[in-house]
PDB file of C-alpha atoms in Angstrom:
ATOM      1  CA  MET A   5      87.408  89.170  98.826  1.00  0.00           C
ATOM      2  CA  LYS A   6      89.853  90.364  96.208  1.00  0.00           C
ATOM      3  CA  LEU A   7      88.151  92.950  94.018  1.00  0.00           C
ATOM      4  CA  LEU A   8      89.612  94.490  90.894  1.00  0.00           C
ATOM      5  CA  ARG A   9      88.794  96.470  87.786  1.00  0.00           C
ATOM      6  CA  VAL A  10      89.755  95.253  84.328  1.00  0.00           C
ATOM      7  CA  GLY A  11      89.679  96.578  80.796  1.00  0.00           C
ATOM      8  CA  ALA A  12      90.976  99.497  78.777  1.00  0.00           C
ATOM      9  CA  THR A  13      91.883 102.739  80.510  1.00  0.00           C
ATOM     10  CA  GLY A  14      88.707 104.630  81.325  1.00  0.00           C
ATOM     11  CA  ALA A  15      86.490 101.657  80.493  1.00  0.00           C
ATOM     12  CA  GLU A  16      87.294  99.259  83.339  1.00  0.00           C
ATOM     13  CA  ARG A  17      84.732  96.712  84.521  1.00  0.00           C
ATOM     14  CA  PRO A  18      84.293  95.532  88.109  1.00  0.00           C
ATOM     15  CA  ALA A  19      85.583  92.047  88.793  1.00  0.00           C
ATOM     16  CA  ILE A  20      86.403  89.598  91.561  1.00  0.00           C
ATOM     17  CA  LEU A  21      89.223  87.100  91.885  1.00  0.00           C
ATOM     18  CA  ALA A  22      87.473  83.788  92.437  1.00  0.00           C
ATOM     19  CA  ALA A  23      88.805  81.055  94.720  1.00  0.00           C
ATOM     20  CA  ASP A  24      89.996  79.058  91.686  1.00  0.00           C
ATOM     21  CA  GLY A  25      92.181  81.974  90.554  1.00  0.00           C
ATOM     22  CA  THR A  26      89.964  83.064  87.679  1.00  0.00           C
ATOM     23  CA  ILE A  27      88.844  86.664  87.237  1.00  0.00           C
ATOM     24  CA  ARG A  28      85.039  86.925  87.175  1.00  0.00           C
ATOM     25  CA  ASP A  29      82.946  89.767  85.791  1.00  0.00           C
ATOM     26  CA  LEU A  30      80.895  91.642  88.420  1.00  0.00           C
ATOM     27  CA  SER A  31      79.180  93.971  85.951  1.00  0.00           C
ATOM     28  CA  SER A  32      75.818  92.279  86.522  1.00  0.00           C
ATOM     29  CA  VAL A  33      76.127  92.832  90.274  1.00  0.00           C
ATOM     30  CA  VAL A  34      77.637  96.307  90.734  1.00  0.00           C
ATOM     31  CA  PRO A  35      78.424  99.182  88.360  1.00  0.00           C
ATOM     32  CA  ASP A  36      82.034  99.625  89.539  1.00  0.00           C
ATOM     33  CA  ILE A  37      84.392  99.106  92.460  1.00  0.00           C
ATOM     34  CA  ALA A  38      83.840 102.651  93.662  1.00  0.00           C
ATOM     35  CA  GLY A  39      81.825 104.877  95.972  1.00  0.00           C
ATOM     36  CA  ASN A  40      78.875 103.256  97.712  1.00  0.00           C
ATOM     37  CA  VAL A  41      79.825  99.811  96.407  1.00  0.00           C
ATOM     38  CA  LEU A  42      82.608  99.950  99.022  1.00  0.00           C
ATOM     39  CA  THR A  43      80.256 100.503 101.949  1.00  0.00           C
ATOM     40  CA  PRO A  44      79.532  97.543 104.241  1.00  0.00           C
ATOM     41  CA  GLU A  45      76.176  97.140 102.475  1.00  0.00           C
ATOM     42  CA  GLY A  46      77.751  97.265  99.026  1.00  0.00           C
ATOM     43  CA  LEU A  47      80.417  94.715  99.891  1.00  0.00           C
ATOM     44  CA  ALA A  48      77.765  92.464 101.443  1.00  0.00           C
ATOM     45  CA  ARG A  49      75.932  92.479  98.121  1.00  0.00           C
ATOM     46  CA  ILE A  50      79.045  91.226  96.340  1.00  0.00           C
ATOM     47  CA  ARG A  51      79.796  88.703  99.081  1.00  0.00           C
ATOM     48  CA  ALA A  52      76.355  87.141  98.638  1.00  0.00           C
ATOM     49  CA  VAL A  53      77.050  86.266  94.984  1.00  0.00           C
ATOM     50  CA  ASP A  54      78.392  82.879  93.898  1.00  0.00           C
ATOM     51  CA  ALA A  55      81.478  83.991  91.969  1.00  0.00           C
ATOM     52  CA  THR A  56      81.706  80.653  90.149  1.00  0.00           C
ATOM     53  CA  LYS A  57      78.462  81.509  88.341  1.00  0.00           C
ATOM     54  CA  LEU A  58      79.833  84.788  86.946  1.00  0.00           C
ATOM     55  CA  PRO A  59      81.428  85.082  83.476  1.00  0.00           C
ATOM     56  CA  VAL A  60      85.175  84.453  83.299  1.00  0.00           C
ATOM     57  CA  ILE A  61      87.359  87.321  82.082  1.00  0.00           C
ATOM     58  CA  ASP A  62      90.453  86.424  80.069  1.00  0.00           C
ATOM     59  CA  ALA A  63      93.516  86.517  82.302  1.00  0.00           C
ATOM     60  CA  SER A  64      95.397  88.597  79.714  1.00  0.00           C
ATOM     61  CA  THR A  65      92.970  91.516  80.100  1.00  0.00           C
ATOM     62  CA  ARG A  66      94.547  94.694  81.441  1.00  0.00           C
ATOM     63  CA  ILE A  67      94.135  95.249  85.180  1.00  0.00           C
ATOM     64  CA  GLY A  68      93.195  98.821  86.002  1.00  0.00           C
ATOM     65  CA  PRO A  69      93.303 100.729  89.295  1.00  0.00           C
ATOM     66  CA  CYS A  70      91.461  98.673  91.909  1.00  0.00           C
ATOM     67  CA  VAL A  71      89.241 101.651  92.857  1.00  0.00           C
ATOM     68  CA  GLY A  72      87.385 103.948  90.477  1.00  0.00           C
ATOM     69  CA  ASN A  73      86.378 107.600  90.854  1.00  0.00           C
ATOM     70  CA  VAL A  74      88.714 108.223  93.777  1.00  0.00           C
ATOM     71  CA  GLY A  75      87.703 111.445  95.487  1.00  0.00           C
ATOM     72  CA  LYS A  76      90.829 111.993  97.585  1.00  0.00           C
ATOM     73  CA  PHE A  77      94.304 110.471  97.377  1.00  0.00           C
ATOM     74  CA  ILE A  78      95.845 111.262 100.759  1.00  0.00           C
ATOM     75  CA  CYS A  79      99.495 110.547 101.543  1.00  0.00           C
ATOM     76  CA  VAL A  80     101.400 110.209 104.799  1.00  0.00           C
ATOM     77  CA  GLY A  81     105.044 111.272 104.756  1.00  0.00           C
ATOM     78  CA  LEU A  82     107.973 109.914 106.783  1.00  0.00           C
ATOM     79  CA  ASN A  83     105.761 107.325 108.469  1.00  0.00           C
ATOM     80  CA  TYR A  84     108.409 104.615 108.903  1.00  0.00           C
ATOM     81  CA  ALA A  85     111.060 105.147 111.547  1.00  0.00           C
ATOM     82  CA  ASP A  86     113.753 103.470 109.464  1.00  0.00           C
ATOM     83  CA  HIS A  87     112.836 105.488 106.355  1.00  0.00           C
ATOM     84  CA  ALA A  88     112.947 108.762 108.299  1.00  0.00           C
ATOM     85  CA  ALA A  89     116.403 107.767 109.512  1.00  0.00           C
ATOM     86  CA  GLU A  90     117.733 107.100 105.992  1.00  0.00           C
ATOM     87  CA  THR A  91     116.588 110.534 104.828  1.00  0.00           C
ATOM     88  CA  GLY A  92     118.054 112.255 107.879  1.00  0.00           C
ATOM     89  CA  ALA A  93     114.638 113.514 108.984  1.00  0.00           C
ATOM     90  CA  ALA A  94     113.383 113.665 112.552  1.00  0.00           C
ATOM     91  CA  ILE A  95     110.586 111.327 113.646  1.00  0.00           C
ATOM     92  CA  PRO A  96     107.421 113.391 113.175  1.00  0.00           C
ATOM     93  CA  ALA A  97     105.386 114.203 116.285  1.00  0.00           C
ATOM     94  CA  GLU A  98     102.177 113.994 114.240  1.00  0.00           C
ATOM     95  CA  PRO A  99     101.437 112.458 110.841  1.00  0.00           C
ATOM     96  CA  ILE A 100     102.664 114.520 107.897  1.00  0.00           C
ATOM     97  CA  LEU A 101      99.798 114.755 105.404  1.00  0.00           C
ATOM     98  CA  PHE A 102      99.805 115.834 101.777  1.00  0.00           C
ATOM     99  CA  MET A 103      97.686 115.127  98.722  1.00  0.00           C
ATOM    100  CA  LYS A 104      98.528 113.285  95.536  1.00  0.00           C
ATOM    101  CA  ALA A 105      96.531 114.248  92.443  1.00  0.00           C
ATOM    102  CA  THR A 106      93.919 111.640  91.532  1.00  0.00           C
ATOM    103  CA  SER A 107      95.022 112.067  87.898  1.00  0.00           C
ATOM    104  CA  ALA A 108      98.225 110.258  88.923  1.00  0.00           C
ATOM    105  CA  ILE A 109      96.283 107.024  89.470  1.00  0.00           C
ATOM    106  CA  CYS A 110      96.911 104.209  87.004  1.00  0.00           C
ATOM    107  CA  GLY A 111      96.799 100.445  86.819  1.00  0.00           C
ATOM    108  CA  PRO A 112      99.311  98.314  88.721  1.00  0.00           C
ATOM    109  CA  ASN A 113     101.124  97.159  85.596  1.00  0.00           C
ATOM    110  CA  ASP A 114     100.771 100.246  83.408  1.00  0.00           C
ATOM    111  CA  ASN A 115     103.876 102.015  82.140  1.00  0.00           C
ATOM    112  CA  VAL A 116     105.186 104.774  84.401  1.00  0.00           C
ATOM    113  CA  ILE A 117     105.836 107.932  82.409  1.00  0.00           C
ATOM    114  CA  LEU A 118     108.811 109.904  83.705  1.00  0.00           C
ATOM    115  CA  PRO A 119     107.703 113.542  83.589  1.00  0.00           C
ATOM    116  CA  LYS A 120     109.114 116.265  81.383  1.00  0.00           C
ATOM    117  CA  ASN A 121     112.216 117.874  82.936  1.00  0.00           C
ATOM    118  CA  THR A 122     112.568 115.096  85.498  1.00  0.00           C
ATOM    119  CA  LEU A 123     115.852 114.951  87.409  1.00  0.00           C
ATOM    120  CA  LYS A 124     115.261 112.712  90.421  1.00  0.00           C
ATOM    121  CA  PRO A 125     112.417 110.214  89.919  1.00  0.00           C
ATOM    122  CA  ASP A 126     112.089 107.724  92.776  1.00  0.00           C
ATOM    123  CA  TRP A 127     110.060 104.722  93.933  1.00  0.00           C
ATOM    124  CA  GLU A 128     108.101 103.966  97.138  1.00  0.00           C
ATOM    125  CA  VAL A 129     106.179 100.769  97.919  1.00  0.00           C
ATOM    126  CA  GLU A 130     103.311 101.598 100.276  1.00  0.00           C
ATOM    127  CA  LEU A 131     100.255 100.101 101.938  1.00  0.00           C
ATOM    128  CA  GLY A 132      97.092 101.704 100.590  1.00  0.00           C
ATOM    129  CA  VAL A 133      93.961 101.987 102.755  1.00  0.00           C
ATOM    130  CA  ILE A 134      90.617 102.284 100.993  1.00  0.00           C
ATOM    131  CA  ILE A 135      87.755 103.917 102.859  1.00  0.00           C
ATOM    132  CA  GLY A 136      84.413 102.097 102.881  1.00  0.00           C
ATOM    133  CA  LYS A 137      82.277 104.147 105.265  1.00  0.00           C
ATOM    134  CA  GLU A 138      82.218 107.893 105.731  1.00  0.00           C
ATOM    135  CA  ALA A 139      84.584 108.938 108.511  1.00  0.00           C
ATOM    136  CA  ARG A 140      84.252 112.243 110.333  1.00  0.00           C
ATOM    137  CA  TYR A 141      85.851 112.814 113.742  1.00  0.00           C
ATOM    138  CA  VAL A 142      86.004 109.063 114.372  1.00  0.00           C
ATOM    139  CA  ASP A 143      87.421 107.619 117.583  1.00  0.00           C
ATOM    140  CA  GLU A 144      90.602 105.626 117.148  1.00  0.00           C
ATOM    141  CA  LYS A 145      88.966 102.480 118.513  1.00  0.00           C
ATOM    142  CA  ASP A 146      86.308 102.642 115.771  1.00  0.00           C
ATOM    143  CA  ALA A 147      88.550 103.718 112.908  1.00  0.00           C
ATOM    144  CA  LEU A 148      88.989 100.333 111.191  1.00  0.00           C
ATOM    145  CA  ASP A 149      85.199 100.033 110.900  1.00  0.00           C
ATOM    146  CA  HIS A 150      85.518 102.700 108.202  1.00  0.00           C
ATOM    147  CA  VAL A 151      88.030 100.735 106.104  1.00  0.00           C
ATOM    148  CA  ALA A 152      86.811  98.708 103.108  1.00  0.00           C
ATOM    149  CA  GLY A 153      90.169  97.127 102.386  1.00  0.00           C
ATOM    150  CA  TYR A 154      93.809  97.440 101.451  1.00  0.00           C
ATOM    151  CA  CYS A 155      95.953  97.533  98.321  1.00  0.00           C
ATOM    152  CA  VAL A 156      99.496  97.982  97.042  1.00  0.00           C
ATOM    153  CA  VAL A 157     100.534 101.521  96.043  1.00  0.00           C
ATOM    154  CA  ASN A 158     103.701 102.686  94.327  1.00  0.00           C
ATOM    155  CA  ASP A 159     103.921 106.288  95.548  1.00  0.00           C
ATOM    156  CA  LEU A 160     106.277 107.485  92.841  1.00  0.00           C
ATOM    157  CA  SER A 161     108.036 110.761  93.512  1.00  0.00           C
ATOM    158  CA  GLU A 162     110.088 113.344  91.637  1.00  0.00           C
ATOM    159  CA  ARG A 163     112.417 114.477  94.424  1.00  0.00           C
ATOM    160  CA  ASN A 164     113.612 117.617  92.643  1.00  0.00           C
ATOM    161  CA  PHE A 165     110.012 118.777  92.218  1.00  0.00           C
ATOM    162  CA  GLN A 166     109.197 117.656  95.766  1.00  0.00           C
ATOM    163  CA  THR A 167     111.998 119.258  97.757  1.00  0.00           C
ATOM    164  CA  GLU A 168     113.760 121.788  95.533  1.00  0.00           C
ATOM    165  CA  ARG A 169     110.868 123.551  93.814  1.00  0.00           C
ATOM    166  CA  GLY A 170     109.237 125.432  96.677  1.00  0.00           C
ATOM    167  CA  GLY A 171     108.826 122.763  99.313  1.00  0.00           C
ATOM    168  CA  GLN A 172     105.396 121.491  98.267  1.00  0.00           C
ATOM    169  CA  TRP A 173     105.445 117.712  98.280  1.00  0.00           C
ATOM    170  CA  THR A 174     102.316 117.466  96.134  1.00  0.00           C
ATOM    171  CA  LYS A 175     104.251 118.796  93.122  1.00  0.00           C
ATOM    172  CA  GLY A 176     106.682 115.903  93.298  1.00  0.00           C
ATOM    173  CA  LYS A 177     104.022 113.246  93.756  1.00  0.00           C
ATOM    174  CA  SER A 178     101.351 114.028  91.191  1.00  0.00           C
ATOM    175  CA  ALA A 179     102.702 113.389  87.697  1.00  0.00           C
ATOM    176  CA  ASP A 180     100.484 111.257  85.473  1.00  0.00           C
ATOM    177  CA  THR A 181     101.051 107.521  86.226  1.00  0.00           C
ATOM    178  CA  PHE A 182     102.772 108.300  89.557  1.00  0.00           C
ATOM    179  CA  GLY A 183     100.050 106.450  91.478  1.00  0.00           C
ATOM    180  CA  PRO A 184      99.735 102.782  90.452  1.00  0.00           C
ATOM    181  CA  ILE A 185      97.214 101.062  92.753  1.00  0.00           C
ATOM    182  CA  GLY A 186      96.204  97.408  92.872  1.00  0.00           C
ATOM    183  CA  PRO A 187      96.066  94.783  91.510  1.00  0.00           C
ATOM    184  CA  TRP A 188      93.343  94.063  94.052  1.00  0.00           C
ATOM    185  CA  LEU A 189      91.351  95.715  96.753  1.00  0.00           C
ATOM    186  CA  VAL A 190      91.633  93.064  99.467  1.00  0.00           C
ATOM    187  CA  THR A 191      88.746  93.449 101.884  1.00  0.00           C
ATOM    188  CA  ARG A 192      89.521  94.134 105.517  1.00  0.00           C
ATOM    189  CA  ASP A 193      88.314  90.728 106.719  1.00  0.00           C
ATOM    190  CA  GLU A 194      91.147  89.054 104.766  1.00  0.00           C
ATOM    191  CA  VAL A 195      93.912  91.113 106.387  1.00  0.00           C
ATOM    192  CA  ALA A 196      94.335  89.901 109.950  1.00  0.00           C
ATOM    193  CA  ASP A 197      96.814  92.620 110.947  1.00  0.00           C
ATOM    194  CA  PRO A 198      97.668  95.546 108.656  1.00  0.00           C
ATOM    195  CA  GLN A 199     100.631  96.266 110.963  1.00  0.00           C
ATOM    196  CA  ASN A 200     102.348  92.968 110.163  1.00  0.00           C
ATOM    197  CA  LEU A 201     102.724  92.826 106.386  1.00  0.00           C
ATOM    198  CA  LYS A 202     105.985  92.256 104.524  1.00  0.00           C
ATOM    199  CA  MET A 203     106.591  94.606 101.621  1.00  0.00           C
ATOM    200  CA  TRP A 204     109.302  94.898  98.988  1.00  0.00           C
ATOM    201  CA  LEU A 205     110.345  96.630  95.787  1.00  0.00           C
ATOM    202  CA  GLU A 206     112.894  95.768  93.110  1.00  0.00           C
ATOM    203  CA  VAL A 207     114.282  97.742  90.174  1.00  0.00           C
ATOM    204  CA  ASP A 208     115.681  95.652  87.334  1.00  0.00           C
ATOM    205  CA  GLY A 209     115.808  92.653  89.663  1.00  0.00           C
ATOM    206  CA  HIS A 210     117.739  94.403  92.451  1.00  0.00           C
ATOM    207  CA  ARG A 211     115.835  94.513  95.733  1.00  0.00           C
ATOM    208  CA  TYR A 212     116.038  98.003  97.199  1.00  0.00           C
ATOM    209  CA  GLN A 213     113.131  97.896  99.646  1.00  0.00           C
ATOM    210  CA  ASP A 214     112.533  94.950 101.953  1.00  0.00           C
ATOM    211  CA  GLY A 215     110.452  96.085 104.913  1.00  0.00           C
ATOM    212  CA  SER A 216     107.350  95.578 106.979  1.00  0.00           C
ATOM    213  CA  THR A 217     104.390  97.643 108.087  1.00  0.00           C
ATOM    214  CA  LYS A 218     105.585  96.791 111.617  1.00  0.00           C
ATOM    215  CA  THR A 219     107.900  99.797 111.482  1.00  0.00           C
ATOM    216  CA  MET A 220     105.148 102.331 110.809  1.00  0.00           C
ATOM    217  CA  ILE A 221     105.263 105.226 113.257  1.00  0.00           C
ATOM    218  CA  PHE A 222     101.506 105.800 113.027  1.00  0.00           C
ATOM    219  CA  GLY A 223      99.422 102.701 112.260  1.00  0.00           C
ATOM    220  CA  VAL A 224      96.397 102.440 110.005  1.00  0.00           C
ATOM    221  CA  GLN A 225      93.890 102.705 112.831  1.00  0.00           C
ATOM    222  CA  TYR A 226      95.439 105.890 114.158  1.00  0.00           C
ATOM    223  CA  LEU A 227      95.804 107.421 110.680  1.00  0.00           C
ATOM    224  CA  VAL A 228      92.131 107.015 109.791  1.00  0.00           C
ATOM    225  CA  HIS A 229      91.190 108.534 113.145  1.00  0.00           C
ATOM    226  CA  TYR A 230      93.721 111.367 112.778  1.00  0.00           C
ATOM    227  CA  ILE A 231      92.890 112.326 109.193  1.00  0.00           C
ATOM    228  CA  SER A 232      89.165 112.372 109.990  1.00  0.00           C
ATOM    229  CA  GLN A 233      89.815 115.221 112.448  1.00  0.00           C
ATOM    230  CA  PHE A 234      90.820 117.470 109.548  1.00  0.00           C
ATOM    231  CA  MET A 235      88.637 116.317 106.654  1.00  0.00           C
ATOM    232  CA  SER A 236      85.821 113.879 106.137  1.00  0.00           C
ATOM    233  CA  LEU A 237      86.655 110.630 104.382  1.00  0.00           C
ATOM    234  CA  GLN A 238      84.242 109.138 101.872  1.00  0.00           C
ATOM    235  CA  PRO A 239      83.920 105.643 100.405  1.00  0.00           C
ATOM    236  CA  GLY A 240      86.566 105.202  97.736  1.00  0.00           C
ATOM    237  CA  ASP A 241      89.061 107.657  99.197  1.00  0.00           C
ATOM    238  CA  VAL A 242      92.585 106.224  99.283  1.00  0.00           C
ATOM    239  CA  ILE A 243      95.171 106.794 102.012  1.00  0.00           C
ATOM    240  CA  THR A 244      98.714 105.728 101.207  1.00  0.00           C
ATOM    241  CA  THR A 245     100.558 105.248 104.447  1.00  0.00           C
ATOM    242  CA  GLY A 246     104.283 105.784 103.879  1.00  0.00           C
ATOM    243  CA  THR A 247     107.225 103.688 102.777  1.00  0.00           C
ATOM    244  CA  PRO A 248     109.960 101.611 104.434  1.00  0.00           C
ATOM    245  CA  PRO A 249     113.660 102.322 103.793  1.00  0.00           C
ATOM    246  CA  GLY A 250     115.402 101.660 100.497  1.00  0.00           C
ATOM    247  CA  VAL A 251     114.129 104.512  98.345  1.00  0.00           C
ATOM    248  CA  GLY A 252     116.492 105.914  95.755  1.00  0.00           C
ATOM    249  CA  MET A 253     117.089 109.199  97.562  1.00  0.00           C
ATOM    250  CA  GLY A 254     118.320 107.347 100.663  1.00  0.00           C
ATOM    251  CA  ILE A 255     120.983 105.231  98.978  1.00  0.00           C
ATOM    252  CA  LYS A 256     124.567 105.946 100.061  1.00  0.00           C
ATOM    253  CA  PRO A 257     127.038 107.200  99.031  1.00  0.00           C
ATOM    254  CA  GLU A 258     125.010 108.530  96.087  1.00  0.00           C
ATOM    255  CA  PRO A 259     121.256 108.444  95.475  1.00  0.00           C
ATOM    256  CA  ILE A 260     119.970 106.297  92.617  1.00  0.00           C
ATOM    257  CA  TRP A 261     117.202 107.652  90.407  1.00  0.00           C
ATOM    258  CA  LEU A 262     114.917 105.894  87.977  1.00  0.00           C
ATOM    259  CA  LYS A 263     115.803 105.982  84.295  1.00  0.00           C
ATOM    260  CA  PRO A 264     113.787 105.117  81.182  1.00  0.00           C
ATOM    261  CA  ASN A 265     113.378 101.436  80.322  1.00  0.00           C
ATOM    262  CA  GLN A 266     113.734 100.139  83.850  1.00  0.00           C
ATOM    263  CA  THR A 267     111.341  97.629  85.434  1.00  0.00           C
ATOM    264  CA  MET A 268     109.920  98.073  88.915  1.00  0.00           C
ATOM    265  CA  HIS A 269     108.477  95.004  90.617  1.00  0.00           C
ATOM    266  CA  LEU A 270     106.857  95.407  94.016  1.00  0.00           C
ATOM    267  CA  GLY A 271     104.383  93.776  96.345  1.00  0.00           C
ATOM    268  CA  ILE A 272     102.883  93.457  99.797  1.00  0.00           C
ATOM    269  CA  GLU A 273     102.171  90.167 101.542  1.00  0.00           C
ATOM    270  CA  GLY A 274      98.625  89.032 100.714  1.00  0.00           C
ATOM    271  CA  LEU A 275      97.839  92.087  98.599  1.00  0.00           C
ATOM    272  CA  GLY A 276      99.436  91.129  95.288  1.00  0.00           C
ATOM    273  CA  GLU A 277     102.225  92.453  93.104  1.00  0.00           C
ATOM    274  CA  GLN A 278     102.805  95.211  90.560  1.00  0.00           C
ATOM    275  CA  THR A 279     105.206  95.504  87.609  1.00  0.00           C
ATOM    276  CA  GLN A 280     105.864  98.766  85.793  1.00  0.00           C
ATOM    277  CA  LEU A 281     108.159  99.786  82.958  1.00  0.00           C
ATOM    278  CA  THR A 282     109.499 103.338  83.073  1.00  0.00           C
ATOM    279  CA  VAL A 283     109.173 105.263  79.811  1.00  0.00           C
ATOM    280  CA  PRO A 284     110.214 108.803  78.904  1.00  0.00           C
ATOM    281  CA  TYR A 285     107.685 111.584  78.437  1.00  0.00           C
ATOM    282  CA  SER A 286     106.967 111.931  74.749  1.00  0.00           C
ATOM    283  CA  GLY A 287     104.669 114.954  74.597  1.00  0.00           C
TER     284      GLY A 287
END
């Protein structure tokens, strides 16, 4: 299934992408695409519904974040061997974890607001993993049983805040609108192998990132297992799993940073596409 949330910011309705390509309203079935709706039981309830009998939502309606009420937005740093190489970093022995503020979450096609005093804003296409069943000290072999589905994430970063303002990555990752997710939550049964997905990102039509989840250092299964050793994971938590090479900070001979009025277009095979316009902070 491809689940989404549509409507004005803060007033999104749950929806499903039907087989005929229409967006259908799930409001009569579930209150939101969030929390316990993402459990195996909650997804089974949606799966049992004939989507063709649900009301059609106009295709021009805004698409919001594909998950509501996210409790934790967990990021994995330097998780692609080729990305680590472009930044000059060593391959990590264990996953590097940090948090991204949930207030950064926005819709997949919303404007990205470049923060006040920004110097080095950057892009990162990433595979998002959405938890569907509570995970606490899970074995690696059972880890995917706790995944509801996958989505596209643009893990936007302000590199000056991230690396030159005290070494806390969270500061460079958490500006408002720095976490577009969606357009869809694609349920796990529709993704045969999360470690074999093509992914790409363009800025103003120039393709900077053109990679694959094949080059992840730590795969999805291991990450869910690993993170659950340090914190419990609840339905609706989002893990964003790292980015392939081609980010602005890695471009030689000089890095390239985002500027106002640029268009980012990105996607992951089978998970949909995002388009964002960068706009300056206006107070």
